[in-house]
C-alpha cells in the first residue's frame, strides 16, 4: 500500500541553526532517503520551499481568487514529503518514526486513495 | 482538612489502589467468566464511583473490597441491561456470584499470573500478546500502548478487542500450565515483558512520559513474575537482565544529551545497587540448574560490567556466552553482537566474516545495529566507501536523534582528514 509521509516542521527554527547543525540536519535527511531507497520502499520525495513562497488559489463567487501565503497559517508547515510503498500502516508508521522531522516537527501518515482492484 | 485536600487524597489513594490492585481485580473478575472486557468495564465504573464517593466520604478501610463490591453491583446492572443478549448476561451473573464469596474473604486471591498466561496463550496472535498483558494487567490505555509499539491507536484498539473476544469465545483457560508445559509458555510472558521493557528502553533520557512509564510497568511485571515463580530461573534471569540494563541508563547520555556507547561510559554513573541485585539474582538462577536465554543475556551484561570494573579484557568469555545464546536463539541480533566481540580478539576482518547476511535474513536490511556494526567494522578494514554507505543507511534507520548524531559523528570522522 502507498502512504504519503508529510513532514510538518517549524520553519522558523531552520534559519536560527548554525551551519554545522544545518549540515547535520541535511545529512540526516539524505541518510533517511538512502535507507528508504535501499529498503526499496521509496516512490517519491521532495523538499518544499518555505511557506512564504506559497500561493493559495480558490474559487470565490465564480471567480478565481489568488492569495499570497499558505492555506493554514501555523508554526508548523509542510516542508517535504516521502511517498512510500509498504505492506501496511504499521510499516508506514515505523518509517515515519525514523524520519528526522519527528525530532523537530511532526510526520503525518496518510494512505493514498488507491484504485480499487 | 479542606475539601480540596480530601479530594486530592482520595484521588491519590484511588491512583495507588489502581496501580497496585488493578490487575489483581481484573484477573479475579475475569477468571470466572473469561470475559476480560466485562471485567474491565465493571472495574472502570467502580473506579469512577470511587473518585466520586471517596472525597466527600473518606477512603474506605479496605479499598480493594470496596471496589469489588461496587464492581459486582455494576456487573449485575450490566447483566440486566444485556438481558436480551442472554449469553453476556449469564456471564456477568456468574461474575457477580463469585464476587459475593470474595467480598466475604479478607484477601483477594491473586490470579494475575493466570491472567498473564491467558494473554500469552499460543492461540492469541503473537504480536498482540505483550500489548494485551500491558493492558489487562496494568490498565494502560490502547493509545499509550500503540505509541510504545509504533502502531496506529485505532488498529491497536481493534486488535486488543479482538484478542479479548478470542479469550472468551475460544475458551482460553485462566490457569498456570503444568510442569511440562510451563517453561515454554512462561517464555512467552517473559518475552512480552521484555518487549515492553525494550520499548521503554529506547527513551534513555526518560523524557517521553509514555515510554518511561513502560519501563516502570515492565519492572513491576518482571518482579511480579519472579516473586510468583521463584523456582523458575528464567524469570529471575529476565529481572537480572533488566536491572543490568537499567543500571546503566544514567550513563547512556552525556550531560548535553549525546549518546555514549558502553565502552566510553563512566562506571561511576552506573547504579551499583541495581547491579548487585542483578548479580544476586543470576547466582540464585544458576543454582536452579537450567540455563536459558535471559540468564545468558544477563550473564553477558555481567561480563561487560566486570570488564569495565576491573579493566581486564574477557572477550573469549563473552564470545562463548554469545555462542551459547546463538545455539538457543539463532537470532541474527546475537550474531551481530558476537561479531563485535570477535573483532576484539581476531580483528575486524574476521568479525565481518562472522556477521550474519541480509541474504539469509531480509529483516536485517531494516535493522539499524546491523548497518552500524558493519560500518564500524568496514571502517576498521579501511573499506571506506562501503563503510560510508553502511553508516548512511544506519543513520537513516535510526529513530533516536541522539544516536543519529552519534552515527553522523562517526561518519564524518571517516570522511574527514585523519587525525
XYZ file of C-alpha atoms in Angstrom:
536
model
C 0.000 0.000 0.000
C 1.127 3.524 -0.701
C 1.389 6.128 2.020
C 2.365 9.773 1.953
C 4.571 10.779 4.861
C 4.184 14.515 5.262
C 6.818 16.322 7.282
C 5.415 19.340 9.097
C 8.279 21.310 10.571
C 8.874 24.593 12.347
C 10.194 26.817 9.549
C 11.462 29.499 11.924
C 13.907 27.069 13.531
C 15.985 26.302 10.409
C 17.489 29.810 9.810
C 18.406 30.002 13.514
C 20.544 26.872 13.344
C 24.324 27.058 12.949
C 25.857 25.981 9.642
C 27.084 22.771 11.305
C 23.634 21.982 12.639
C 22.096 22.643 9.244
C 24.596 20.345 7.564
C 23.926 17.658 10.124
C 20.198 18.125 9.582
C 20.543 17.804 5.814
C 22.763 14.755 6.190
C 20.151 13.075 8.391
C 17.548 13.513 5.633
C 19.975 12.245 2.991
C 20.664 9.175 5.097
C 16.929 8.651 5.658
C 16.264 8.799 1.919
C 19.159 6.403 1.357
C 17.662 3.943 3.847
C 14.219 4.206 2.202
C 15.794 3.607 -1.193
C 17.871 0.653 -0.031
C 14.780 -0.910 1.508
C 13.083 -0.486 -1.872
C 10.067 1.377 -0.470
C 10.601 4.939 -1.717
C 8.342 6.015 -4.581
C 8.945 9.758 -4.476
C 10.219 12.518 -2.246
C 10.762 16.255 -2.354
C 11.680 19.095 -0.077
C 9.453 22.179 -0.411
C 10.434 25.841 -0.448
C 9.279 27.650 2.729
C 5.595 28.512 3.062
C 6.418 32.207 2.484
C 6.679 31.207 -1.180
C 3.207 29.638 -1.147
C 0.269 30.927 -3.130
C -3.286 29.797 -2.481
C -5.939 29.575 -5.190
C -9.671 29.106 -4.671
C -12.909 29.884 -6.440
C -14.991 32.619 -4.775
C -18.295 33.770 -6.312
C -17.388 32.045 -9.534
C -14.081 33.851 -9.822
C -10.613 32.594 -9.116
C -9.163 34.176 -6.032
C -5.400 34.107 -5.656
C -3.893 34.783 -2.253
C -0.349 35.102 -1.041
C 0.600 32.637 1.677
C -0.169 29.056 2.738
C -3.647 27.590 3.250
C -3.223 27.467 7.026
C -1.062 29.893 8.968
C 0.681 27.783 11.547
C 4.051 27.418 13.193
C 4.467 24.002 11.633
C 4.301 23.946 7.855
C 4.562 21.192 5.283
C 8.251 21.105 4.492
C 8.531 17.989 2.408
C 7.113 14.568 1.742
C 8.037 10.954 1.198
C 5.770 8.742 -0.880
C 6.397 5.157 0.166
C 5.044 1.771 -0.822
C 4.922 -0.668 2.109
C 2.894 -3.648 3.322
C 0.647 -1.903 5.828
C 0.093 1.027 8.170
C 2.397 -0.378 10.835
C 5.263 -0.479 8.356
C 4.480 3.088 7.293
C 4.471 4.200 10.934
C 7.814 2.572 11.610
C 9.276 4.513 8.671
C 7.622 7.730 9.855
C 9.200 7.233 13.282
C 12.648 7.210 11.684
C 12.056 10.414 9.729
C 14.348 13.152 11.074
C 11.355 15.512 11.013
C 9.924 13.785 14.106
C 12.629 15.437 16.198
C 11.743 18.972 15.053
C 8.146 18.676 13.904
C 5.539 16.034 13.168
C 5.084 13.475 10.427
C 1.569 12.835 9.208
C 0.947 9.422 7.669
C -1.829 9.281 5.067
C -2.786 6.318 2.901
C -3.068 7.056 -0.795
C -6.537 6.632 -2.275
C -5.796 3.635 -4.461
C -7.711 2.411 -7.492
C -9.950 -0.426 -6.255
C -8.698 -3.722 -7.641
C -8.893 19.456 56.335
C -10.353 21.312 53.377
C -12.476 19.584 50.804
C -9.719 20.132 48.302
C -7.175 18.240 50.423
C -9.609 15.377 50.909
C -10.260 15.347 47.205
C -6.556 15.153 46.450
C -6.002 12.422 48.978
C -8.917 10.345 47.712
C -7.662 10.768 44.193
C -4.150 9.697 45.075
C -5.462 6.744 47.094
C -7.547 5.728 44.096
C -4.452 6.046 41.897
C -2.370 3.998 44.297
C -5.035 1.296 44.560
C -5.397 1.308 40.788
C -1.685 0.815 40.347
C -1.335 -1.874 42.970
C -4.593 -3.700 42.541
C -5.947 -3.085 39.056
C -4.560 -6.271 37.519
C -5.462 -8.282 40.585
C -9.077 -7.132 40.425
C -9.382 -7.655 36.659
C -7.819 -11.096 36.978
C -10.163 -12.026 39.782
C -13.255 -10.747 37.961
C -12.344 -12.228 34.599
C -11.111 -15.602 35.857
C -14.617 -16.959 36.411
C -16.156 -15.805 33.136
C -13.142 -15.370 30.836
C -14.789 -12.098 29.894
C -11.936 -9.615 30.211
C -13.873 -6.786 28.585
C -16.787 -7.080 31.030
C -14.347 -7.194 33.942
C -12.625 -4.054 32.709
C -15.938 -2.272 32.186
C -17.258 -3.129 35.639
C -13.985 -2.130 37.226
C -13.644 1.149 35.386
C -17.119 2.104 36.604
C -16.084 1.121 40.109
C -13.017 3.371 39.913
C -15.168 6.225 38.613
C -17.546 5.666 41.542
C -14.582 5.722 43.938
C -13.479 9.105 42.644
C -16.989 10.444 43.242
C -17.509 8.800 46.641
C -14.180 8.884 48.455
C -13.533 12.649 48.511
C -16.715 13.562 50.434
C -16.963 10.354 52.494
C -13.319 9.476 53.088
C -11.369 6.493 51.840
C -12.716 3.103 52.892
C -10.617 0.951 55.222
C -10.314 -1.763 52.589
C -10.320 -0.003 49.193
C -9.989 -3.235 47.192
C -13.042 -4.780 48.836
C -14.975 -1.547 48.302
C -14.103 -1.561 44.603
C -15.047 -5.216 44.231
C -18.426 -4.650 45.865
C -19.181 -1.770 43.517
C -17.857 -3.682 40.507
C -20.178 -6.530 41.445
C -23.165 -4.198 41.543
C -22.161 -2.718 38.192
C -21.849 -6.196 36.745
C -25.390 -7.009 37.866
C -26.667 -3.760 36.325
C -24.854 -4.551 33.126
C -26.312 -8.070 33.146
C -29.837 -6.597 33.402
C -29.093 -4.214 30.568
C -27.970 -7.056 28.406
C -30.870 -9.369 29.192
C -31.682 -9.755 25.542
C -28.173 -10.986 24.834
C -28.700 -13.917 27.144
C -25.123 -15.157 26.979
C -23.456 -11.960 28.066
C -25.972 -11.555 30.881
C -25.266 -15.043 32.133
C -21.529 -14.394 32.144
C -21.991 -11.263 34.209
C -24.266 -13.053 36.683
C -21.608 -15.719 37.164
C -19.094 -12.970 37.744
C -21.304 -11.260 40.296
C -21.933 -14.502 42.209
C -18.235 -15.128 42.541
C -17.833 -11.692 43.973
C -20.208 -12.417 46.832
C -17.867 -15.106 48.032
C -14.843 -12.881 47.538
C -16.298 -9.962 49.467
C -16.546 -12.290 52.467
C -12.819 -13.066 52.349
C -10.253 -10.621 53.638
C -7.668 -11.326 50.950
C -8.471 -11.404 47.261
C -6.692 -14.344 45.641
C -4.045 -13.165 43.223
C -4.769 -14.573 39.787
C -2.658 -12.143 37.786
C -0.267 -14.843 36.706
C -3.150 -16.948 35.388
C -4.416 -13.880 33.545
C -0.985 -13.348 32.002
C -0.883 -16.981 30.886
C -4.262 -16.493 29.213
C -2.995 -13.374 27.389
C 0.196 -15.139 26.324
C -1.656 -18.239 25.123
C -0.392 -19.689 21.814
C -3.917 -19.225 20.396
C -3.510 -15.456 20.705
C -1.729 -13.689 17.851
C 1.922 -13.442 18.881
C 2.212 -9.732 18.073
C -0.615 -8.708 20.393
C 0.391 -10.731 23.482
C 2.703 -8.120 25.009
C 0.268 -5.221 24.454
C -2.578 -7.353 25.810
C -0.690 -8.140 29.009
C 0.153 -4.475 29.476
C -3.461 -3.511 29.060
C -5.233 -6.098 31.158
C -2.723 -6.394 33.995
C -1.733 -2.743 34.222
C -4.758 -0.969 32.784
C -2.765 1.060 30.235
C -4.943 2.515 27.515
C -4.719 1.494 23.873
C -3.385 4.867 22.708
C -0.380 4.728 25.005
C 0.367 1.106 24.144
C 0.006 1.924 20.434
C 2.521 4.712 20.758
C 5.019 2.469 22.513
C 4.756 -0.253 19.890
C 4.569 2.148 16.913
C 1.149 1.044 15.758
C -1.833 3.241 14.971
C -4.095 3.692 18.041
C -7.199 2.599 16.122
C -5.513 -0.558 14.883
C -4.152 -1.317 18.363
C -7.583 -0.813 19.920
C -9.175 -3.187 17.414
C -6.521 -5.853 17.869
C -6.880 -5.691 21.663
C -10.645 -6.059 21.433
C -10.257 -8.987 19.029
C -7.789 -10.708 21.361
C -10.133 -10.319 24.345
C -13.029 -11.682 22.288
C -10.854 -14.627 21.363
C -10.085 -15.406 25.018
C -13.806 -15.508 25.770
C -15.066 -17.157 22.592
C -12.344 -19.759 22.255
C -12.446 -20.541 25.969
C -8.789 -19.870 26.650
C -8.111 -21.047 30.206
C -7.043 -18.802 33.071
C -4.581 -21.168 34.628
C -0.913 -21.718 35.255
C 0.204 -24.532 32.932
C 1.515 -27.801 34.314
C 5.190 -28.575 34.867
C 5.856 -29.981 31.393
C 4.322 -27.026 29.579
C 5.340 -24.260 31.934
C 8.800 -23.305 30.625
C 7.678 -22.778 27.020
C 4.575 -20.849 27.999
C 6.459 -18.804 30.554
C 8.909 -17.774 27.813
C 6.060 -16.038 26.014
C 5.214 -14.000 29.104
C 8.861 -13.124 29.698
C 9.223 -12.148 26.019
C 6.183 -9.894 26.341
C 7.593 -8.182 29.421
C 10.977 -7.805 27.757
C 9.370 -6.326 24.629
C 7.667 -3.717 26.803
C 10.938 -3.009 28.582
C 12.845 -2.699 25.301
C 10.293 -0.172 24.064
C 10.726 1.867 27.243
C 14.484 1.480 26.878
C 14.560 3.375 23.571
C 13.982 6.555 25.548
C 17.148 6.646 27.659
C 16.657 10.225 28.837
C 13.289 9.300 30.248
C 11.813 12.379 28.592
C 8.943 10.618 26.890
C 6.399 10.029 29.636
C 4.667 7.101 27.955
C 7.955 5.299 27.398
C 9.248 5.999 30.899
C 6.064 4.565 32.331
C 6.545 1.494 30.194
C 9.937 0.852 31.821
C 8.426 1.139 35.288
C 5.495 -1.046 34.362
C 7.682 -3.723 32.830
C 9.767 -3.823 36.022
C 6.575 -4.183 38.008
C 5.590 -7.184 35.865
C 9.052 -8.764 35.909
C 9.178 -8.541 39.713
C 5.675 -9.908 39.986
C 6.537 -12.969 37.870
C 9.850 -13.523 39.681
C 8.043 -13.352 43.038
C 5.262 -15.696 41.992
C 7.561 -18.205 40.296
C 10.774 -18.079 42.392
C 11.753 -21.568 41.196
C 11.876 -20.524 37.521
C 15.448 -19.470 36.688
C 14.451 -17.649 33.504
C 12.056 -15.385 35.419
C 14.964 -14.433 37.682
C 17.244 -14.112 34.638
C 14.930 -11.639 32.936
C 14.726 -9.439 36.022
C 18.549 -9.563 36.321
C 18.966 -8.607 32.658
C 16.565 -5.668 33.019
C 18.282 -4.473 36.206
C 21.668 -4.569 34.495
C 20.400 -2.545 31.546
C 18.532 -0.080 33.740
C 21.580 0.398 35.994
C 23.451 1.932 33.071
C 20.685 4.304 31.974
C 22.201 7.382 33.714
C 25.470 6.824 31.812
C 23.960 6.356 28.360
C 23.722 10.081 27.675
C 26.257 12.827 28.290
C 25.236 15.971 30.172
C 24.300 17.615 26.868
C 22.209 14.681 25.714
C 24.726 12.960 23.432
C 24.765 9.183 23.102
C 27.598 7.422 24.957
C 28.495 3.854 23.900
C 29.145 1.240 26.595
C 32.934 1.278 26.130
C 33.045 5.007 26.886
C 30.550 5.129 29.759
C 31.627 6.250 33.216
C 31.021 3.297 35.597
C 30.707 5.765 38.476
C 27.374 6.785 36.954
C 26.036 3.246 36.996
C 23.533 2.264 39.665
C 25.568 -0.241 41.657
C 22.684 -1.197 43.901
C 20.769 -2.459 40.852
C 23.883 -4.239 39.589
C 24.310 -6.022 42.951
C 20.679 -7.107 42.887
C 21.092 -8.390 39.327
C 24.206 -10.355 40.272
C 22.430 -11.937 43.248
C 19.508 -12.942 41.026
C 21.824 -14.510 38.445
C 23.526 -16.541 41.144
C 20.186 -17.683 42.511
C 19.077 -18.620 38.986
C 22.233 -20.591 38.278
C 21.638 -22.661 41.416
C 18.378 -23.840 39.853
C 20.447 -25.513 37.127
C 18.537 -24.807 33.955
C 20.150 -22.333 31.596
C 18.124 -20.150 29.232
C 18.143 -17.084 27.043
C 17.573 -14.466 29.714
C 20.136 -15.914 32.110
C 22.705 -15.908 29.297
C 21.893 -12.340 28.324
C 22.085 -11.366 31.990
C 25.458 -13.121 32.222
C 26.669 -11.143 29.193
C 25.704 -7.888 30.870
C 27.513 -9.105 33.943
C 30.640 -9.831 31.854
C 30.572 -6.309 30.377
C 30.266 -4.795 33.852
C 33.125 -6.988 35.120
C 35.386 -5.888 32.236
C 34.733 -2.213 32.788
C 35.104 -2.526 36.576
C 38.355 -4.500 36.554
C 39.833 -3.322 33.250
C 40.532 -6.980 32.419
C 39.551 -7.968 28.864
C 37.265 -11.010 28.942
C 36.323 -11.221 25.267
C 36.774 -15.021 24.946
C 34.221 -15.472 27.759
C 31.910 -13.041 26.001
C 32.189 -14.906 22.688
C 31.485 -18.172 24.494
C 28.317 -16.735 26.042
C 27.204 -15.479 22.626
C 27.879 -18.951 21.189
C 25.588 -20.459 23.805
C 22.958 -17.802 23.158
C 23.200 -18.348 19.409
C 22.673 -22.074 19.914
C 19.421 -21.352 21.779
C 18.009 -18.471 19.775
C 19.651 -18.465 16.338
C 18.895 -14.750 16.385
C 20.780 -12.522 13.919
C 20.928 -9.878 16.675
C 23.036 -12.283 18.725
C 25.240 -12.954 15.700
C 25.889 -9.219 15.275
C 26.964 -8.778 18.898
C 29.062 -11.929 18.693
C 30.847 -10.465 15.656
C 31.680 -7.332 17.665
C 33.260 -9.453 20.391
C 35.200 -11.436 17.761
C 36.538 -8.146 16.399
C 38.136 -7.517 19.803
C 40.037 -10.822 19.607
C 40.657 -11.555 15.928
C 40.193 -8.154 14.281
C 37.589 -6.515 12.054
C 38.165 -8.782 9.030
C 37.312 -11.937 10.983
C 34.337 -10.142 12.522
C 32.965 -9.194 9.088
C 33.138 -12.853 8.082
C 31.194 -13.734 11.231
C 28.425 -11.211 10.517
C 25.007 -12.562 9.509
C 23.958 -11.870 5.914
C 20.953 -9.986 4.594
C 20.545 -12.774 2.030
C 19.707 -15.200 4.862
C 17.534 -12.792 6.850
C 15.904 -9.903 5.000
C 14.844 -8.212 8.259
C 18.480 -7.206 8.715
C 18.129 -4.755 5.827
C 15.998 -2.561 8.098
C 17.858 -3.239 11.350
C 19.950 -0.239 12.381
C 22.537 -2.067 14.557
C 23.349 -4.386 11.642
C 24.355 -1.445 9.447
C 26.110 0.458 12.236
C 28.158 -2.619 13.143
C 29.016 -3.277 9.501
C 30.051 0.357 9.080
C 32.256 0.207 12.174
C 33.974 -2.979 11.039
C 34.352 -1.847 7.406
C 35.904 1.425 8.562
C 38.464 -0.570 10.547
C 39.393 -2.592 7.454
C 39.721 0.697 5.511
C 36.875 -0.185 3.161
C 35.810 3.454 3.355
C 33.268 3.618 0.543
C 31.378 0.608 1.822
C 31.637 1.931 5.372
C 30.216 5.292 4.323
C 27.248 3.612 2.613
C 26.597 1.429 5.678
C 26.747 4.449 8.024
C 24.266 6.345 5.856
C 21.757 3.524 5.991
C 22.249 3.132 9.752
C 21.598 6.860 10.236
C 18.530 6.707 8.022
C 17.122 3.784 10.000
C 17.594 5.283 13.476
C 14.672 6.756 15.431
C 16.608 8.344 18.278
C 18.095 11.768 17.353
C 20.986 11.355 19.842
C 22.042 8.029 18.353
C 21.642 9.557 14.895
C 24.030 12.375 15.834
C 26.494 9.843 17.260
C 26.495 7.878 13.998
C 26.830 11.075 11.981
C 29.920 11.961 14.011
C 31.404 8.544 13.284
C 30.665 9.032 9.599
C 32.233 12.488 9.452
C 35.318 11.165 11.237
C 35.556 8.695 8.369
C 35.219 11.416 5.740
C 37.405 13.976 7.468
C 41.193 14.179 7.414
C 42.997 11.528 9.504
C 43.872 12.856 12.942
